[in-house]
Short mmCIF file of C-alpha atoms in Angstrom, two decimals:
data_model
loop_
_atom_site.label_atom_id
_atom_site.label_comp_id
_atom_site.label_asym_id
_atom_site.label_seq_id
_atom_site.Cartn_x
_atom_site.Cartn_y
_atom_site.Cartn_z
CA MET A 1427 0.00 0.00 0.00
CA GLY A 1428 2.77 2.35 0.95
CA SER A 1429 4.72 1.74 -2.27
CA LEU A 1430 1.60 2.31 -4.37
CA LEU A 1431 1.08 5.66 -2.66
CA THR A 1432 4.68 6.58 -3.41
CA LEU A 1433 4.24 5.76 -7.07
CA GLN A 1434 0.96 7.55 -7.44
CA PHE A 1435 1.58 10.79 -5.62
CA LEU A 1436 5.17 11.21 -4.62
CA PHE A 1437 6.74 10.51 -8.00
CA PRO A 1438 4.82 13.14 -10.03
CA LEU A 1439 5.39 15.64 -7.25
CA LEU A 1440 9.12 15.00 -7.21
CA LEU A 1441 9.26 15.22 -11.00
CA ALA A 1442 7.44 18.55 -10.97
CA ILE A 1443 9.79 19.95 -8.34
CA LEU A 1444 12.81 18.70 -10.28
CA LEU A 1445 11.53 20.35 -13.47
CA LEU A 1446 10.85 23.60 -11.63
CA VAL A 1447 14.32 23.68 -10.11
CA THR A 1448 16.14 22.86 -13.37
CA GLY A 1449 13.93 25.36 -15.20
CA TYR A 1450 14.68 28.06 -12.66
CA ILE A 1451 18.45 27.55 -12.66
CA SER A 1452 18.98 27.07 -16.39
CA GLY A 1453 16.41 29.72 -17.33
CA ARG A 1454 18.10 32.34 -15.18
CA TYR A 1455 21.53 31.41 -16.47
CA LEU A 1456 20.49 31.42 -20.14
CA GLU A 1457 18.60 34.69 -19.80
CA ARG A 1458 21.56 36.43 -18.15
CA LYS A 1459 23.92 35.14 -20.84
CA HIS A 1460 21.53 36.23 -23.56
CA TYR A 1461 21.14 39.74 -22.15
CA GLU A 1462 24.93 40.06 -21.84
CA HIS A 1463 25.24 39.06 -25.50
CA ILE A 1464 22.47 41.46 -26.60
CA ILE A 1465 23.90 44.43 -24.70
CA ALA A 1466 27.43 43.75 -25.94
CA GLU A 1467 26.18 43.61 -29.54
CA GLU A 1468 23.92 46.65 -29.23
CA THR A 1469 26.63 48.87 -27.78
CA ARG A 1470 29.28 47.80 -30.29
CA PRO A 1471 30.43 50.88 -32.23
CA GLY A 1472 29.92 51.18 -35.98
CA GLN A 1473 26.52 49.50 -36.04
CA VAL A 1474 24.12 49.66 -38.95
CA MET A 1475 21.50 52.35 -38.26
CA VAL A 1476 17.88 51.25 -38.15
CA PHE A 1477 14.89 53.48 -39.01
CA PRO A 1478 11.20 52.66 -38.98
CA LEU A 1479 10.64 55.44 -41.54
CA ARG A 1480 8.66 54.51 -44.62
CA LEU A 1481 10.90 56.30 -47.09
CA PRO A 1482 14.61 57.05 -47.04
CA PRO A 1483 15.57 60.68 -47.58
CA PRO A 1484 16.33 61.52 -51.21
CA SER A 1485 20.03 61.46 -51.97
CA LEU A 1486 22.20 62.48 -54.90
CA SER A 1487 23.70 59.06 -55.53
CA PRO A 1488 20.85 56.57 -55.23
CA PRO A 1489 21.91 53.49 -53.26
CA GLU A 1490 21.29 49.85 -54.00
CA THR A 1491 18.52 48.27 -51.94
CA ALA A 1492 18.09 44.79 -50.54
CA LEU A 1493 15.54 43.09 -48.33
CA VAL A 1494 17.09 41.99 -45.03
CA MET A 1495 15.56 40.03 -42.20
CA GLY A 1496 16.40 38.40 -38.91
CA SER A 1497 14.36 36.01 -36.87
CA VAL A 1498 14.55 34.02 -33.69
CA VAL A 1499 12.42 31.47 -31.84
CA ILE A 1500 12.78 31.60 -28.06
CA SER A 1501 11.12 29.52 -25.39
CA VAL A 1502 10.46 30.26 -21.73
CA ASP A 1503 11.57 27.76 -19.12
CA TYR A 1504 9.36 25.52 -17.03
CA PHE A 1505 9.64 27.66 -13.91
CA LYS A 1506 8.55 30.86 -15.64
CA ARG A 1507 5.64 29.11 -17.28
CA PHE A 1508 4.56 27.87 -13.85
CA ILE A 1509 4.84 31.37 -12.38
CA ALA A 1510 2.85 32.76 -15.31
CA THR A 1511 0.09 30.21 -14.72
CA LEU A 1512 -0.13 31.32 -11.11
CA ARG A 1513 -0.09 34.97 -12.17
CA MET A 1514 -2.99 34.39 -14.55
CA LEU A 1515 -5.18 33.57 -11.55
CA VAL A 1516 -4.87 37.08 -10.17
CA GLY A 1517 -4.05 39.03 -13.32
CA GLY A 1518 -1.47 41.76 -13.71
CA ARG A 1519 1.94 42.01 -15.34
CA LEU A 1520 3.44 38.80 -16.63
CA ASN A 1521 7.07 39.65 -15.98
CA SER A 1522 8.33 36.32 -17.24
CA TYR A 1523 6.75 36.75 -20.67
CA GLU A 1524 7.75 40.40 -20.93
CA SER A 1525 11.42 39.54 -20.77
CA LEU A 1526 10.91 36.70 -23.28
CA LEU A 1527 9.43 39.05 -25.88
CA ASP A 1528 11.98 41.75 -25.15
CA ARG A 1529 14.84 39.33 -25.74
CA ALA A 1530 13.25 37.96 -28.90
CA ARG A 1531 12.67 41.41 -30.44
CA ARG A 1532 16.15 42.66 -29.65
CA GLU A 1533 17.79 39.49 -30.91
CA ALA A 1534 15.79 39.53 -34.16
CA LEU A 1535 16.77 43.14 -34.78
CA LEU A 1536 20.43 42.33 -34.12
CA ARG A 1537 20.33 39.48 -36.65
CA MET A 1538 18.76 41.73 -39.24
CA ARG A 1539 21.48 44.30 -38.59
CA ALA A 1540 24.15 41.63 -38.96
CA GLU A 1541 22.72 40.61 -42.34
CA ALA A 1542 22.66 44.23 -43.49
CA GLU A 1543 26.21 44.74 -42.27
CA ALA A 1544 27.39 41.67 -44.18
CA MET A 1545 25.99 43.28 -47.35
CA GLY A 1546 27.95 46.46 -46.67
CA ALA A 1547 24.89 48.54 -45.78
CA LYS A 1548 24.94 51.51 -43.43
CA GLU A 1549 21.21 51.98 -42.90
CA VAL A 1550 18.03 49.93 -42.85
CA PHE A 1551 14.69 51.63 -43.53
CA ASN A 1552 11.04 50.72 -43.01
CA VAL A 1553 11.77 48.22 -40.26
CA LYS A 1554 8.80 46.09 -39.26
CA TYR A 1555 8.30 43.44 -36.62
CA GLU A 1556 6.21 40.33 -36.93
CA THR A 1557 5.44 38.19 -33.88
CA ALA A 1558 3.97 34.71 -33.92
CA VAL A 1559 3.27 32.18 -31.23
CA ILE A 1560 4.74 28.78 -32.03
CA SER A 1561 2.67 26.17 -30.28
CA GLY A 1562 4.02 22.73 -29.67
CA ARG A 1563 2.38 19.51 -30.78
CA SER A 1564 1.36 18.53 -27.29
CA ALA A 1565 -1.85 20.04 -26.00
CA GLN A 1566 -0.57 20.63 -22.47
CA SER A 1567 2.12 23.07 -23.52
CA GLN A 1568 0.73 26.59 -23.49
CA VAL A 1569 2.28 29.72 -25.01
CA GLY A 1570 5.87 28.78 -24.30
CA SER A 1571 7.72 29.79 -27.41
CA VAL A 1572 7.47 32.79 -29.64
CA GLU A 1573 8.93 33.73 -33.00
CA VAL A 1574 9.89 37.29 -33.83
CA LEU A 1575 10.86 38.38 -37.32
CA ALA A 1576 12.38 41.80 -38.01
CA TYR A 1577 12.68 42.95 -41.61
CA GLY A 1578 13.49 46.05 -43.55
CA THR A 1579 15.24 47.40 -46.60
CA ALA A 1580 19.00 47.90 -46.43
CA LEU A 1581 20.52 50.79 -48.34
CA ILE A 1582 23.91 49.93 -49.74
CA GLY A 1583 25.92 53.00 -50.75
CA LYS A 1584 27.54 52.77 -54.15
CA ASP A 1585 30.68 54.83 -53.37
CA MET B 788 14.37 40.34 -59.25
CA LEU B 789 14.61 43.29 -56.89
CA LEU B 790 12.86 42.76 -53.56
CA SER B 791 12.21 45.61 -51.15
CA ASN B 792 9.76 46.58 -48.48
CA LEU B 793 9.99 50.26 -49.39
CA GLU B 794 7.30 51.78 -51.56
CA ILE B 795 9.84 53.20 -53.98
CA VAL B 796 13.27 52.32 -55.28
CA PRO B 797 15.67 55.22 -54.73
CA GLY B 798 16.81 56.66 -58.04
CA ARG B 799 14.56 54.55 -60.26
CA ARG B 800 11.08 55.19 -61.58
CA VAL B 801 8.24 52.71 -61.52
CA LYS B 802 7.03 52.28 -65.08
CA ASP B 803 4.09 49.98 -64.49
CA HIS B 804 2.17 48.41 -61.62
CA LEU B 805 1.13 44.81 -62.13
CA GLY B 806 -0.78 44.21 -58.92
CA LEU B 807 -0.42 41.97 -55.90
CA VAL B 808 1.81 38.91 -55.86
CA GLN B 809 2.04 36.45 -53.03
CA GLY B 810 3.79 33.33 -51.86
CA SER B 811 3.00 31.07 -48.99
CA THR B 812 4.10 27.82 -47.47
CA VAL B 813 2.73 25.68 -44.68
CA ARG B 814 5.29 23.71 -42.73
CA ALA B 815 5.06 21.19 -39.97
CA LYS B 816 7.86 20.57 -37.56
CA HIS B 817 9.18 17.06 -37.65
CA VAL B 818 8.91 14.92 -34.57
CA GLY B 819 12.61 14.81 -33.78
CA ARG B 820 12.77 18.56 -33.59
CA ASP B 821 9.60 18.61 -31.54
CA ILE B 822 11.16 16.31 -28.97
CA ALA B 823 14.29 18.47 -28.79
CA ALA B 824 12.06 21.52 -28.47
CA SER B 825 10.09 20.02 -25.61
CA PHE B 826 13.36 19.68 -23.68
CA LYS B 827 14.08 23.30 -24.43
CA ASN B 828 10.64 24.14 -23.05
CA VAL B 829 11.94 23.01 -19.67
CA PHE B 830 15.29 24.77 -19.84
CA GLY B 831 14.33 27.89 -21.78
CA GLY B 832 16.45 29.53 -24.45
CA GLU B 833 16.53 29.64 -28.23
CA LEU B 834 15.01 26.85 -30.30
CA ARG B 835 17.60 26.81 -33.05
CA GLY B 836 15.88 24.06 -35.02
CA TYR B 837 12.69 26.09 -35.29
CA THR B 838 14.54 29.28 -36.16
CA GLU B 839 16.23 27.49 -39.05
CA LEU B 840 13.06 25.77 -40.17
CA LEU B 841 11.06 28.99 -40.24
CA ASN B 842 13.86 30.82 -42.04
CA ASP B 843 14.03 28.14 -44.74
CA SER B 844 10.25 28.17 -45.14
CA ARG B 845 10.23 31.93 -45.40
CA GLN B 846 12.86 31.79 -48.15
CA GLU B 847 10.65 29.27 -49.94
CA ALA B 848 7.65 31.63 -49.69
CA ILE B 849 9.76 34.50 -51.04
CA LYS B 850 10.92 32.30 -53.91
CA ARG B 851 7.33 31.47 -54.82
CA MET B 852 6.38 35.12 -54.75
CA ALA B 853 9.35 36.04 -56.95
CA GLU B 854 8.43 33.29 -59.41
CA GLN B 855 4.88 34.59 -59.61
CA ALA B 856 6.13 38.12 -60.19
CA GLU B 857 8.49 36.91 -62.90
CA ALA B 858 5.68 35.02 -64.62
CA ILE B 859 3.69 38.22 -65.09
CA GLY B 860 6.73 40.08 -66.37
CA ALA B 861 7.72 42.17 -63.36
CA ASN B 862 11.31 42.97 -62.51
CA ALA B 863 10.77 44.05 -58.90
CA VAL B 864 8.47 43.45 -55.96
CA LEU B 865 7.95 46.45 -53.68
CA ASN B 866 6.26 47.02 -50.35
CA ILE B 867 6.78 43.45 -49.19
CA ARG B 868 5.05 42.32 -46.00
CA PHE B 869 5.40 39.11 -44.01
CA SER B 870 2.72 37.39 -42.05
CA THR B 871 2.86 34.24 -39.92
CA SER B 872 -0.10 32.31 -38.64
CA SER B 873 -0.16 29.16 -36.62
CA LEU B 874 -2.72 26.95 -38.29
CA THR B 875 -2.95 24.06 -35.91
CA GLN B 876 -0.63 22.81 -33.24
CA GLY B 877 2.62 21.83 -34.87
CA ALA B 878 2.16 23.67 -38.17
CA ALA B 879 2.66 27.24 -39.26
CA GLU B 880 1.85 29.16 -42.40
CA LEU B 881 4.36 31.71 -43.64
CA PHE B 882 2.90 34.20 -46.02
CA VAL B 883 4.61 36.97 -47.97
CA TYR B 884 3.04 39.47 -50.33
CA GLY B 885 3.91 42.63 -52.20
CA SER B 886 3.20 44.60 -55.33
CA ALA B 887 4.83 43.56 -58.57
CA VAL B 888 6.14 46.44 -60.64
CA ILE B 889 8.21 47.11 -63.73
CA LEU B 890 11.08 49.48 -63.04
CA GLU B 891 12.66 51.74 -65.59
CA ASP B 892 16.30 50.84 -66.24
#
């Protein structure tokens, strides 16, 4: 009787706690590393400039144009998803998802900039974001991962 | 084929508008990647497999749009927009559209 009780109740409980702890530790570590990477890249001098303007200003020597894009799919960890589920009971700010989307947007923009830089561009105009929720195959997984695409038109100077 | 999400091409005039062109693709993730992704759902972080998959699919959609534009005799597609919708669980549609134009040389 005792062993049956262990199997039925204790095992799922232990598994959940284990998942929460690993999610918490690895999620924190990965997020910190990612933010360090993002900030280092964003503050690097000589970056491609990004404008959400519809039209570039007219110039004497018209540049070449090319479509550039960057995208990333990021997932939250188990711990944050758990916290978000609790938060949804009372409502309010979902801190854990805010940082997920912030990281995804900034990373996507950085990748677009890198592509533009590789083409020798100095500016990217008409930058747009596109966000999509990528749901897993299993029904029990909720929001979890999100894809952000950043795209725009790179102007490549001819001189 | 010139692709741009601006409404104009700096320094070149649009000779003729040929209307809307579009390309789309629906992709499902394969099971192996889904299993890897479900581990990542515990740990958090980037799902590289999905990023690659969606990028490839998006290139495919762009290719289809460019082919359609070429078929009607355009030499550029302007004002390109992307759109992603998740159809069912495990599949996503990537859609790209723009206006096909003929540019003056």
